[in-house]
Amino acid sequence: MALFTRDSTLARHLANAERSKGCIAYDPGARSPAYGYDPDLGAGIVFTVVFFLSMFLHIFQTWRSRKWWYTTLVLGALGEGIGWAGRAAAHKCPYNKTYFSLQISILIISPCFFSAACYYILHEMIKQHGARYSPISATLYLWIFISFDLLSIIIQAVGGGLASKASGKDPPGNTAPGTHIMLAGIIIQLISMSTFALFWLVYLWRARGVGYSKVLVGATSGAAFCIVVRNFYRAVELGQGWKGYLITHEVYFAVLDGALMAICVLIFNVFFPARFVDGHDAPSYDGRGMARRTEKTPSTESA
């Protein structure tokens, strides 16, 4: 490297190649990292800890309830934790291709697992309180919305892989194809979750007299709102491209993606859905909105 001056083309290419493979600190005078900034270490650590703690708690809650569908919350928290761990590591190694590809691919798809939990909650409420209040059957809800989520995950994973590969080249390649594919996946996810929100409101209105848990309804509505806002933000962000204002300012990503998804998954830690609905005949509810089982009387059992 001493044979080349700092300003020579070959020297710059060699330096950028070294940055992308190893761990080299941020250099304001060199080519900007693919992020457009040096990822904040504090945000990376905080979100990593929050998501992994949530994941372990969800593992315990799911195991205790034996409602294995809520493993989706475990998977979503795991993905978010890994993605933010990658961003934390990228603080010291902002040019590393592996860290960049890891966080961009996994953070774009992880919220789909939180959406799946919301779909299942509506499925359980319909089974418990009656299908007559719903425009479509409980099973059909899962088939339709989970299918769209899987399609969204596949499309976003493919687009994220292409975009990160192109961005990591030296010089950077054309990221437009991968970005457009990612954007298509986000839009599908946004449409799917927005449509779910509409069906959710229709069901709640029709079933307003059955005595469902207001705590569960509030928690699920809050989580769904966080997901919709996050998806809208990511759609606008990707629509601006890799040099756009939103994607090159980390504060928006931290607040409108990281913080919203943390709130979403923590809501379900505090108000774990299986405590309020189990898909069986409707129970009564106590003053806190929690399901209260009705014991069978001897006369009922003998009958």
PDB file of C-alpha atoms in Angstrom:
ATOM      1  CA  MET A   1       0.000   0.000   0.000  1.00  0.00           C
ATOM      2  CA  ALA A   2       2.976   2.330   0.555  1.00  0.00           C
ATOM      3  CA  LEU A   3       3.664   2.210  -3.215  1.00  0.00           C
ATOM      4  CA  PHE A   4       0.391   4.032  -3.856  1.00  0.00           C
ATOM      5  CA  THR A   5      -0.630   7.510  -2.863  1.00  0.00           C
ATOM      6  CA  ARG A   6      -3.800   7.968  -0.797  1.00  0.00           C
ATOM      7  CA  ASP A   7      -5.523   9.672  -3.711  1.00  0.00           C
ATOM      8  CA  SER A   8      -4.731   7.083  -6.386  1.00  0.00           C
ATOM      9  CA  THR A   9      -7.632   5.061  -7.779  1.00  0.00           C
ATOM     10  CA  LEU A  10      -5.965   1.704  -7.159  1.00  0.00           C
ATOM     11  CA  ALA A  11      -5.134   2.656  -3.565  1.00  0.00           C
ATOM     12  CA  ARG A  12      -8.726   3.650  -2.884  1.00  0.00           C
ATOM     13  CA  HIS A  13     -10.042   0.410  -4.395  1.00  0.00           C
ATOM     14  CA  LEU A  14      -7.661  -1.676  -2.316  1.00  0.00           C
ATOM     15  CA  ALA A  15      -8.578   0.224   0.839  1.00  0.00           C
ATOM     16  CA  ASN A  16     -12.305  -0.180   0.202  1.00  0.00           C
ATOM     17  CA  ALA A  17     -11.841  -3.906  -0.447  1.00  0.00           C
ATOM     18  CA  GLU A  18     -10.057  -4.245   2.891  1.00  0.00           C
ATOM     19  CA  ARG A  19     -12.829  -2.368   4.666  1.00  0.00           C
ATOM     20  CA  SER A  20     -15.573  -4.588   3.233  1.00  0.00           C
ATOM     21  CA  LYS A  21     -13.860  -7.808   4.329  1.00  0.00           C
ATOM     22  CA  GLY A  22     -12.517  -6.915   7.760  1.00  0.00           C
ATOM     23  CA  CYS A  23     -13.154  -4.547  10.627  1.00  0.00           C
ATOM     24  CA  ILE A  24     -12.022  -1.027   9.909  1.00  0.00           C
ATOM     25  CA  ALA A  25     -13.252   2.010  11.797  1.00  0.00           C
ATOM     26  CA  TYR A  26     -15.346   4.701  10.164  1.00  0.00           C
ATOM     27  CA  ASP A  27     -13.284   7.109   8.106  1.00  0.00           C
ATOM     28  CA  PRO A  28     -15.076  10.390   7.221  1.00  0.00           C
ATOM     29  CA  GLY A  29     -12.542  10.982   4.471  1.00  0.00           C
ATOM     30  CA  ALA A  30     -13.173   7.648   2.759  1.00  0.00           C
ATOM     31  CA  ARG A  31     -16.154   6.307   0.851  1.00  0.00           C
ATOM     32  CA  SER A  32     -19.299   6.437   2.986  1.00  0.00           C
ATOM     33  CA  PRO A  33     -20.468   3.059   4.383  1.00  0.00           C
ATOM     34  CA  ALA A  34     -23.517   1.440   2.786  1.00  0.00           C
ATOM     35  CA  TYR A  35     -25.611   2.699   5.714  1.00  0.00           C
ATOM     36  CA  GLY A  36     -24.826   6.298   4.835  1.00  0.00           C
ATOM     37  CA  TYR A  37     -23.521   6.839   8.383  1.00  0.00           C
ATOM     38  CA  ASP A  38     -21.663   5.108  11.203  1.00  0.00           C
ATOM     39  CA  PRO A  39     -24.304   2.976  13.053  1.00  0.00           C
ATOM     40  CA  ASP A  40     -24.828   4.107  16.647  1.00  0.00           C
ATOM     41  CA  LEU A  41     -23.422   1.679  19.213  1.00  0.00           C
ATOM     42  CA  GLY A  42     -25.784   2.703  22.019  1.00  0.00           C
ATOM     43  CA  ALA A  43     -28.925   2.118  19.964  1.00  0.00           C
ATOM     44  CA  GLY A  44     -27.577  -1.219  18.750  1.00  0.00           C
ATOM     45  CA  ILE A  45     -26.856  -2.458  22.265  1.00  0.00           C
ATOM     46  CA  VAL A  46     -30.139  -1.242  23.773  1.00  0.00           C
ATOM     47  CA  PHE A  47     -32.325  -2.802  21.089  1.00  0.00           C
ATOM     48  CA  THR A  48     -30.307  -6.026  21.076  1.00  0.00           C
ATOM     49  CA  VAL A  49     -30.809  -6.438  24.827  1.00  0.00           C
ATOM     50  CA  VAL A  50     -34.504  -5.516  24.680  1.00  0.00           C
ATOM     51  CA  PHE A  51     -35.330  -7.937  21.887  1.00  0.00           C
ATOM     52  CA  PHE A  52     -33.377 -10.859  23.340  1.00  0.00           C
ATOM     53  CA  LEU A  53     -34.912 -10.353  26.782  1.00  0.00           C
ATOM     54  CA  SER A  54     -38.347 -10.262  25.153  1.00  0.00           C
ATOM     55  CA  MET A  55     -37.512 -13.418  23.220  1.00  0.00           C
ATOM     56  CA  PHE A  56     -36.557 -15.396  26.343  1.00  0.00           C
ATOM     57  CA  LEU A  57     -39.695 -14.232  28.125  1.00  0.00           C
ATOM     58  CA  HIS A  58     -41.834 -15.230  25.140  1.00  0.00           C
ATOM     59  CA  ILE A  59     -40.201 -18.662  25.125  1.00  0.00           C
ATOM     60  CA  PHE A  60     -41.266 -19.137  28.744  1.00  0.00           C
ATOM     61  CA  GLN A  61     -44.770 -17.734  28.160  1.00  0.00           C
ATOM     62  CA  THR A  62     -45.338 -19.884  25.089  1.00  0.00           C
ATOM     63  CA  TRP A  63     -44.097 -23.019  26.822  1.00  0.00           C
ATOM     64  CA  ARG A  64     -46.276 -22.325  29.841  1.00  0.00           C
ATOM     65  CA  SER A  65     -49.418 -21.695  27.782  1.00  0.00           C
ATOM     66  CA  ARG A  66     -48.758 -24.567  25.322  1.00  0.00           C
ATOM     67  CA  LYS A  67     -50.044 -22.249  22.588  1.00  0.00           C
ATOM     68  CA  TRP A  68     -47.239 -22.965  20.158  1.00  0.00           C
ATOM     69  CA  TRP A  69     -48.468 -20.551  17.505  1.00  0.00           C
ATOM     70  CA  TYR A  70     -47.075 -17.742  19.652  1.00  0.00           C
ATOM     71  CA  THR A  71     -43.638 -19.058  18.770  1.00  0.00           C
ATOM     72  CA  THR A  72     -43.974 -16.465  15.999  1.00  0.00           C
ATOM     73  CA  LEU A  73     -43.301 -13.834  18.668  1.00  0.00           C
ATOM     74  CA  VAL A  74     -40.143 -15.706  19.663  1.00  0.00           C
ATOM     75  CA  LEU A  75     -38.947 -15.831  16.056  1.00  0.00           C
ATOM     76  CA  GLY A  76     -39.711 -12.169  15.456  1.00  0.00           C
ATOM     77  CA  ALA A  77     -37.852 -11.080  18.593  1.00  0.00           C
ATOM     78  CA  LEU A  78     -34.938 -13.366  17.688  1.00  0.00           C
ATOM     79  CA  GLY A  79     -34.671 -11.833  14.228  1.00  0.00           C
ATOM     80  CA  GLU A  80     -34.828  -8.294  15.584  1.00  0.00           C
ATOM     81  CA  GLY A  81     -32.192  -9.126  18.205  1.00  0.00           C
ATOM     82  CA  ILE A  82     -29.807 -10.597  15.652  1.00  0.00           C
ATOM     83  CA  GLY A  83     -30.344  -7.684  13.277  1.00  0.00           C
ATOM     84  CA  TRP A  84     -29.649  -5.060  15.919  1.00  0.00           C
ATOM     85  CA  ALA A  85     -26.649  -7.035  17.174  1.00  0.00           C
ATOM     86  CA  GLY A  86     -25.325  -6.786  13.621  1.00  0.00           C
ATOM     87  CA  ARG A  87     -25.825  -3.022  13.682  1.00  0.00           C
ATOM     88  CA  ALA A  88     -24.062  -2.781  17.059  1.00  0.00           C
ATOM     89  CA  ALA A  89     -21.097  -4.720  15.669  1.00  0.00           C
ATOM     90  CA  ALA A  90     -21.128  -2.491  12.581  1.00  0.00           C
ATOM     91  CA  HIS A  91     -20.350   0.544  14.719  1.00  0.00           C
ATOM     92  CA  LYS A  92     -16.687  -0.487  14.773  1.00  0.00           C
ATOM     93  CA  CYS A  93     -16.845  -2.178  11.377  1.00  0.00           C
ATOM     94  CA  PRO A  94     -19.202  -0.018   9.262  1.00  0.00           C
ATOM     95  CA  TYR A  95     -17.683  -1.184   5.974  1.00  0.00           C
ATOM     96  CA  ASN A  96     -18.082  -4.909   6.706  1.00  0.00           C
ATOM     97  CA  LYS A  97     -20.327  -6.577   4.118  1.00  0.00           C
ATOM     98  CA  THR A  98     -21.437  -9.406   6.410  1.00  0.00           C
ATOM     99  CA  TYR A  99     -22.828  -7.129   9.118  1.00  0.00           C
ATOM    100  CA  PHE A 100     -24.578  -4.943   6.560  1.00  0.00           C
ATOM    101  CA  SER A 101     -26.173  -7.878   4.732  1.00  0.00           C
ATOM    102  CA  LEU A 102     -27.213  -9.491   8.013  1.00  0.00           C
ATOM    103  CA  GLN A 103     -29.038  -6.504   9.422  1.00  0.00           C
ATOM    104  CA  ILE A 104     -30.679  -5.375   6.204  1.00  0.00           C
ATOM    105  CA  SER A 105     -32.031  -8.815   5.338  1.00  0.00           C
ATOM    106  CA  ILE A 106     -33.284  -9.890   8.761  1.00  0.00           C
ATOM    107  CA  LEU A 107     -34.682  -6.588  10.054  1.00  0.00           C
ATOM    108  CA  ILE A 108     -36.799  -6.162   6.941  1.00  0.00           C
ATOM    109  CA  ILE A 109     -38.634  -9.493   7.439  1.00  0.00           C
ATOM    110  CA  SER A 110     -38.808  -9.983  11.230  1.00  0.00           C
ATOM    111  CA  PRO A 111     -41.989  -7.890  11.765  1.00  0.00           C
ATOM    112  CA  CYS A 112     -43.881 -10.396   9.609  1.00  0.00           C
ATOM    113  CA  PHE A 113     -43.772 -12.773  12.566  1.00  0.00           C
ATOM    114  CA  PHE A 114     -45.422 -10.170  14.792  1.00  0.00           C
ATOM    115  CA  SER A 115     -48.137  -9.757  12.163  1.00  0.00           C
ATOM    116  CA  ALA A 116     -48.706 -13.519  12.230  1.00  0.00           C
ATOM    117  CA  ALA A 117     -49.348 -13.345  15.989  1.00  0.00           C
ATOM    118  CA  CYS A 118     -52.026 -10.682  15.413  1.00  0.00           C
ATOM    119  CA  TYR A 119     -53.679 -12.863  12.781  1.00  0.00           C
ATOM    120  CA  TYR A 120     -53.761 -15.795  15.174  1.00  0.00           C
ATOM    121  CA  ILE A 121     -55.313 -13.701  17.942  1.00  0.00           C
ATOM    122  CA  LEU A 122     -58.219 -12.802  15.658  1.00  0.00           C
ATOM    123  CA  HIS A 123     -58.470 -16.467  14.656  1.00  0.00           C
ATOM    124  CA  GLU A 124     -58.788 -17.463  18.337  1.00  0.00           C
ATOM    125  CA  MET A 125     -61.324 -14.726  19.074  1.00  0.00           C
ATOM    126  CA  ILE A 126     -63.523 -15.826  16.187  1.00  0.00           C
ATOM    127  CA  LYS A 127     -63.401 -19.441  17.370  1.00  0.00           C
ATOM    128  CA  GLN A 128     -64.181 -18.434  20.922  1.00  0.00           C
ATOM    129  CA  HIS A 129     -66.933 -15.897  20.361  1.00  0.00           C
ATOM    130  CA  GLY A 130     -68.519 -17.157  17.138  1.00  0.00           C
ATOM    131  CA  ALA A 131     -67.897 -16.985  13.392  1.00  0.00           C
ATOM    132  CA  ARG A 132     -71.186 -15.152  12.799  1.00  0.00           C
ATOM    133  CA  TYR A 133     -69.459 -11.884  13.678  1.00  0.00           C
ATOM    134  CA  SER A 134     -66.716 -12.302  11.080  1.00  0.00           C
ATOM    135  CA  PRO A 135     -66.932 -11.724   7.300  1.00  0.00           C
ATOM    136  CA  ILE A 136     -64.815 -14.882   6.741  1.00  0.00           C
ATOM    137  CA  SER A 137     -64.004 -17.998   8.751  1.00  0.00           C
ATOM    138  CA  ALA A 138     -61.241 -18.149  11.356  1.00  0.00           C
ATOM    139  CA  THR A 139     -59.266 -20.707   9.350  1.00  0.00           C
ATOM    140  CA  LEU A 140     -59.557 -18.679   6.165  1.00  0.00           C
ATOM    141  CA  TYR A 141     -58.071 -15.677   7.964  1.00  0.00           C
ATOM    142  CA  LEU A 142     -54.928 -17.645   8.714  1.00  0.00           C
ATOM    143  CA  TRP A 143     -54.645 -19.090   5.216  1.00  0.00           C
ATOM    144  CA  ILE A 144     -55.054 -15.723   3.495  1.00  0.00           C
ATOM    145  CA  PHE A 145     -52.935 -13.484   5.699  1.00  0.00           C
ATOM    146  CA  ILE A 146     -50.185 -15.991   6.476  1.00  0.00           C
ATOM    147  CA  SER A 147     -49.873 -16.704   2.745  1.00  0.00           C
ATOM    148  CA  PHE A 148     -49.372 -13.013   2.047  1.00  0.00           C
ATOM    149  CA  ASP A 149     -46.862 -12.791   4.897  1.00  0.00           C
ATOM    150  CA  LEU A 150     -44.856 -15.716   3.503  1.00  0.00           C
ATOM    151  CA  LEU A 151     -44.901 -14.132   0.054  1.00  0.00           C
ATOM    152  CA  SER A 152     -43.746 -10.853   1.572  1.00  0.00           C
ATOM    153  CA  ILE A 153     -40.915 -12.575   3.474  1.00  0.00           C
ATOM    154  CA  ILE A 154     -39.643 -14.338   0.359  1.00  0.00           C
ATOM    155  CA  ILE A 155     -39.770 -11.212  -1.787  1.00  0.00           C
ATOM    156  CA  GLN A 156     -38.089  -9.033   0.831  1.00  0.00           C
ATOM    157  CA  ALA A 157     -35.384 -11.626   1.515  1.00  0.00           C
ATOM    158  CA  VAL A 158     -34.559 -11.868  -2.194  1.00  0.00           C
ATOM    159  CA  GLY A 159     -34.567  -8.090  -2.616  1.00  0.00           C
ATOM    160  CA  GLY A 160     -32.502  -7.552   0.518  1.00  0.00           C
ATOM    161  CA  GLY A 161     -29.915 -10.055  -0.643  1.00  0.00           C
ATOM    162  CA  LEU A 162     -29.605  -8.450  -4.069  1.00  0.00           C
ATOM    163  CA  ALA A 163     -29.457  -4.916  -2.680  1.00  0.00           C
ATOM    164  CA  SER A 164     -26.853  -5.711  -0.025  1.00  0.00           C
ATOM    165  CA  LYS A 165     -24.720  -7.596  -2.545  1.00  0.00           C
ATOM    166  CA  ALA A 166     -24.788  -4.684  -4.985  1.00  0.00           C
ATOM    167  CA  SER A 167     -24.139  -2.108  -2.268  1.00  0.00           C
ATOM    168  CA  GLY A 168     -21.130  -4.055  -0.964  1.00  0.00           C
ATOM    169  CA  LYS A 169     -19.313  -4.043  -4.299  1.00  0.00           C
ATOM    170  CA  ASP A 170     -16.379  -1.756  -4.963  1.00  0.00           C
ATOM    171  CA  PRO A 171     -17.341   0.459  -6.597  1.00  0.00           C
ATOM    172  CA  PRO A 172     -21.000   0.032  -5.479  1.00  0.00           C
ATOM    173  CA  GLY A 173     -23.183  -1.729  -8.023  1.00  0.00           C
ATOM    174  CA  ASN A 174     -26.748  -0.994  -9.086  1.00  0.00           C
ATOM    175  CA  THR A 175     -28.950  -1.399  -5.995  1.00  0.00           C
ATOM    176  CA  ALA A 176     -32.158  -0.381  -7.794  1.00  0.00           C
ATOM    177  CA  PRO A 177     -33.367  -3.915  -8.742  1.00  0.00           C
ATOM    178  CA  GLY A 178     -32.951  -5.252  -5.201  1.00  0.00           C
ATOM    179  CA  THR A 179     -34.467  -2.103  -3.693  1.00  0.00           C
ATOM    180  CA  HIS A 180     -37.516  -2.310  -5.949  1.00  0.00           C
ATOM    181  CA  ILE A 181     -38.018  -5.963  -5.017  1.00  0.00           C
ATOM    182  CA  MET A 182     -37.733  -5.123  -1.303  1.00  0.00           C
ATOM    183  CA  LEU A 183     -40.193  -2.266  -1.777  1.00  0.00           C
ATOM    184  CA  ALA A 184     -42.671  -4.627  -3.451  1.00  0.00           C
ATOM    185  CA  GLY A 185     -42.420  -6.992  -0.472  1.00  0.00           C
ATOM    186  CA  ILE A 186     -42.929  -4.145   2.013  1.00  0.00           C
ATOM    187  CA  ILE A 187     -45.961  -2.887   0.079  1.00  0.00           C
ATOM    188  CA  ILE A 188     -47.482  -6.389   0.119  1.00  0.00           C
ATOM    189  CA  GLN A 189     -46.887  -6.533   3.867  1.00  0.00           C
ATOM    190  CA  LEU A 190     -48.387  -3.064   4.330  1.00  0.00           C
ATOM    191  CA  ILE A 191     -51.484  -3.947   2.306  1.00  0.00           C
ATOM    192  CA  SER A 192     -51.874  -7.259   4.142  1.00  0.00           C
ATOM    193  CA  MET A 193     -51.629  -5.689   7.606  1.00  0.00           C
ATOM    194  CA  SER A 194     -53.875  -2.768   6.653  1.00  0.00           C
ATOM    195  CA  THR A 195     -56.497  -5.183   5.314  1.00  0.00           C
ATOM    196  CA  PHE A 196     -56.242  -7.190   8.518  1.00  0.00           C
ATOM    197  CA  ALA A 197     -56.785  -3.991  10.516  1.00  0.00           C
ATOM    198  CA  LEU A 198     -59.984  -3.352   8.546  1.00  0.00           C
ATOM    199  CA  PHE A 199     -61.297  -6.889   9.182  1.00  0.00           C
ATOM    200  CA  TRP A 200     -60.259  -6.531  12.832  1.00  0.00           C
ATOM    201  CA  LEU A 201     -62.340  -3.378  13.242  1.00  0.00           C
ATOM    202  CA  VAL A 202     -65.323  -4.937  11.459  1.00  0.00           C
ATOM    203  CA  TYR A 203     -65.197  -7.966  13.755  1.00  0.00           C
ATOM    204  CA  LEU A 204     -64.881  -5.854  16.897  1.00  0.00           C
ATOM    205  CA  TRP A 205     -67.880  -3.759  15.876  1.00  0.00           C
ATOM    206  CA  ARG A 206     -70.063  -6.746  15.074  1.00  0.00           C
ATOM    207  CA  ALA A 207     -69.028  -8.621  18.245  1.00  0.00           C
ATOM    208  CA  ARG A 208     -69.173  -5.590  20.528  1.00  0.00           C
ATOM    209  CA  GLY A 209     -71.832  -7.196  22.713  1.00  0.00           C
ATOM    210  CA  VAL A 210     -70.176 -10.568  23.377  1.00  0.00           C
ATOM    211  CA  GLY A 211     -67.907  -9.430  26.203  1.00  0.00           C
ATOM    212  CA  TYR A 212     -64.469 -10.032  24.698  1.00  0.00           C
ATOM    213  CA  SER A 213     -61.428  -8.912  26.647  1.00  0.00           C
ATOM    214  CA  LYS A 214     -60.870  -5.201  26.196  1.00  0.00           C
ATOM    215  CA  VAL A 215     -57.310  -5.663  27.440  1.00  0.00           C
ATOM    216  CA  LEU A 216     -56.523  -8.078  24.603  1.00  0.00           C
ATOM    217  CA  VAL A 217     -58.260  -5.866  22.051  1.00  0.00           C
ATOM    218  CA  GLY A 218     -56.271  -2.836  23.200  1.00  0.00           C
ATOM    219  CA  ALA A 219     -52.970  -4.726  23.186  1.00  0.00           C
ATOM    220  CA  THR A 220     -53.517  -6.230  19.740  1.00  0.00           C
ATOM    221  CA  SER A 221     -54.722  -2.921  18.304  1.00  0.00           C
ATOM    222  CA  GLY A 222     -51.641  -1.182  19.660  1.00  0.00           C
ATOM    223  CA  ALA A 223     -49.303  -3.820  18.244  1.00  0.00           C
ATOM    224  CA  ALA A 224     -51.029  -3.751  14.847  1.00  0.00           C
ATOM    225  CA  PHE A 225     -50.788   0.053  14.775  1.00  0.00           C
ATOM    226  CA  CYS A 226     -47.027  -0.138  15.411  1.00  0.00           C
ATOM    227  CA  ILE A 227     -46.613  -2.633  12.555  1.00  0.00           C
ATOM    228  CA  VAL A 228     -48.652  -0.573  10.080  1.00  0.00           C
ATOM    229  CA  VAL A 229     -46.747   2.643  10.888  1.00  0.00           C
ATOM    230  CA  ARG A 230     -43.419   0.818  10.626  1.00  0.00           C
ATOM    231  CA  ASN A 231     -44.355  -0.709   7.261  1.00  0.00           C
ATOM    232  CA  PHE A 232     -45.460   2.666   5.933  1.00  0.00           C
ATOM    233  CA  TYR A 233     -42.153   4.204   7.034  1.00  0.00           C
ATOM    234  CA  ARG A 234     -40.106   1.440   5.397  1.00  0.00           C
ATOM    235  CA  ALA A 235     -42.086   1.789   2.160  1.00  0.00           C
ATOM    236  CA  VAL A 236     -41.386   5.543   2.022  1.00  0.00           C
ATOM    237  CA  GLU A 237     -37.756   4.997   3.040  1.00  0.00           C
ATOM    238  CA  LEU A 238     -37.071   2.448   0.300  1.00  0.00           C
ATOM    239  CA  GLY A 239     -39.040   4.536  -2.196  1.00  0.00           C
ATOM    240  CA  GLN A 240     -36.497   7.346  -1.680  1.00  0.00           C
ATOM    241  CA  GLY A 241     -33.636   4.984  -2.528  1.00  0.00           C
ATOM    242  CA  TRP A 242     -30.310   4.259  -0.795  1.00  0.00           C
ATOM    243  CA  LYS A 243     -29.230   7.880  -0.931  1.00  0.00           C
ATOM    244  CA  GLY A 244     -32.557   9.221   0.309  1.00  0.00           C
ATOM    245  CA  TYR A 245     -33.002  11.383   3.379  1.00  0.00           C
ATOM    246  CA  LEU A 246     -34.726   8.802   5.591  1.00  0.00           C
ATOM    247  CA  ILE A 247     -32.358   5.913   4.962  1.00  0.00           C
ATOM    248  CA  THR A 248     -29.238   8.040   5.553  1.00  0.00           C
ATOM    249  CA  HIS A 249     -30.462   9.410   8.923  1.00  0.00           C
ATOM    250  CA  GLU A 250     -30.372   6.712  11.565  1.00  0.00           C
ATOM    251  CA  VAL A 251     -32.716   8.423  14.022  1.00  0.00           C
ATOM    252  CA  TYR A 252     -35.716   7.654  11.810  1.00  0.00           C
ATOM    253  CA  PHE A 253     -34.785   3.991  11.595  1.00  0.00           C
ATOM    254  CA  ALA A 254     -34.242   3.764  15.359  1.00  0.00           C
ATOM    255  CA  VAL A 255     -37.588   5.369  16.193  1.00  0.00           C
ATOM    256  CA  LEU A 256     -39.886   4.235  13.381  1.00  0.00           C
ATOM    257  CA  ASP A 257     -38.526   0.697  13.082  1.00  0.00           C
ATOM    258  CA  GLY A 258     -36.552  -0.334  16.161  1.00  0.00           C
ATOM    259  CA  ALA A 259     -38.627   1.444  18.827  1.00  0.00           C
ATOM    260  CA  LEU A 260     -41.987   0.586  17.257  1.00  0.00           C
ATOM    261  CA  MET A 261     -41.110  -3.093  16.951  1.00  0.00           C
ATOM    262  CA  ALA A 262     -39.800  -3.125  20.516  1.00  0.00           C
ATOM    263  CA  ILE A 263     -43.108  -1.684  21.734  1.00  0.00           C
ATOM    264  CA  CYS A 264     -44.996  -4.229  19.623  1.00  0.00           C
ATOM    265  CA  VAL A 265     -43.255  -7.300  21.022  1.00  0.00           C
ATOM    266  CA  LEU A 266     -43.153  -5.975  24.600  1.00  0.00           C
ATOM    267  CA  ILE A 267     -46.915  -5.368  24.512  1.00  0.00           C
ATOM    268  CA  PHE A 268     -47.381  -9.095  24.029  1.00  0.00           C
ATOM    269  CA  ASN A 269     -44.984  -9.835  26.882  1.00  0.00           C
ATOM    270  CA  VAL A 270     -47.052  -7.732  29.256  1.00  0.00           C
ATOM    271  CA  PHE A 271     -50.402  -8.834  27.847  1.00  0.00           C
ATOM    272  CA  PHE A 272     -49.614 -12.337  26.630  1.00  0.00           C
ATOM    273  CA  PRO A 273     -52.558 -13.278  24.371  1.00  0.00           C
ATOM    274  CA  ALA A 274     -53.100 -16.802  25.758  1.00  0.00           C
ATOM    275  CA  ARG A 275     -54.073 -15.263  29.118  1.00  0.00           C
ATOM    276  CA  PHE A 276     -57.093 -13.619  27.514  1.00  0.00           C
ATOM    277  CA  VAL A 277     -58.277 -15.930  24.739  1.00  0.00           C
ATOM    278  CA  ASP A 278     -57.828 -19.638  24.087  1.00  0.00           C
ATOM    279  CA  GLY A 279     -60.153 -20.451  21.202  1.00  0.00           C
ATOM    280  CA  HIS A 280     -62.634 -22.397  23.357  1.00  0.00           C
ATOM    281  CA  ASP A 281     -66.119 -21.469  24.487  1.00  0.00           C
ATOM    282  CA  ALA A 282     -66.316 -17.903  25.726  1.00  0.00           C
ATOM    283  CA  PRO A 283     -65.378 -17.549  29.411  1.00  0.00           C
ATOM    284  CA  SER A 284     -66.404 -14.710  31.647  1.00  0.00           C
ATOM    285  CA  TYR A 285     -63.884 -11.957  32.399  1.00  0.00           C
ATOM    286  CA  ASP A 286     -62.705 -10.538  35.667  1.00  0.00           C
ATOM    287  CA  GLY A 287     -62.204  -6.865  36.466  1.00  0.00           C
ATOM    288  CA  ARG A 288     -58.786  -6.850  34.775  1.00  0.00           C
ATOM    289  CA  GLY A 289     -60.183  -8.250  31.532  1.00  0.00           C
ATOM    290  CA  MET A 290     -58.612 -11.689  32.037  1.00  0.00           C
ATOM    291  CA  ALA A 291     -60.384 -14.918  31.149  1.00  0.00           C
ATOM    292  CA  ARG A 292     -62.087 -16.558  34.107  1.00  0.00           C
ATOM    293  CA  ARG A 293     -63.030 -20.207  33.793  1.00  0.00           C
ATOM    294  CA  THR A 294     -66.449 -21.390  34.885  1.00  0.00           C
ATOM    295  CA  GLU A 295     -66.282 -24.611  36.858  1.00  0.00           C
ATOM    296  CA  LYS A 296     -68.721 -27.356  35.986  1.00  0.00           C
ATOM    297  CA  THR A 297     -71.317 -28.129  38.641  1.00  0.00           C
ATOM    298  CA  PRO A 298     -72.035 -31.745  39.672  1.00  0.00           C
ATOM    299  CA  SER A 299     -75.467 -31.531  38.103  1.00  0.00           C
ATOM    300  CA  THR A 300     -73.990 -30.406  34.793  1.00  0.00           C
ATOM    301  CA  GLU A 301     -71.424 -33.184  34.797  1.00  0.00           C
ATOM    302  CA  SER A 302     -74.030 -35.833  35.599  1.00  0.00           C
ATOM    303  CA  ALA A 303     -76.257 -34.532  32.840  1.00  0.00           C
TER     304      ALA A 303
END
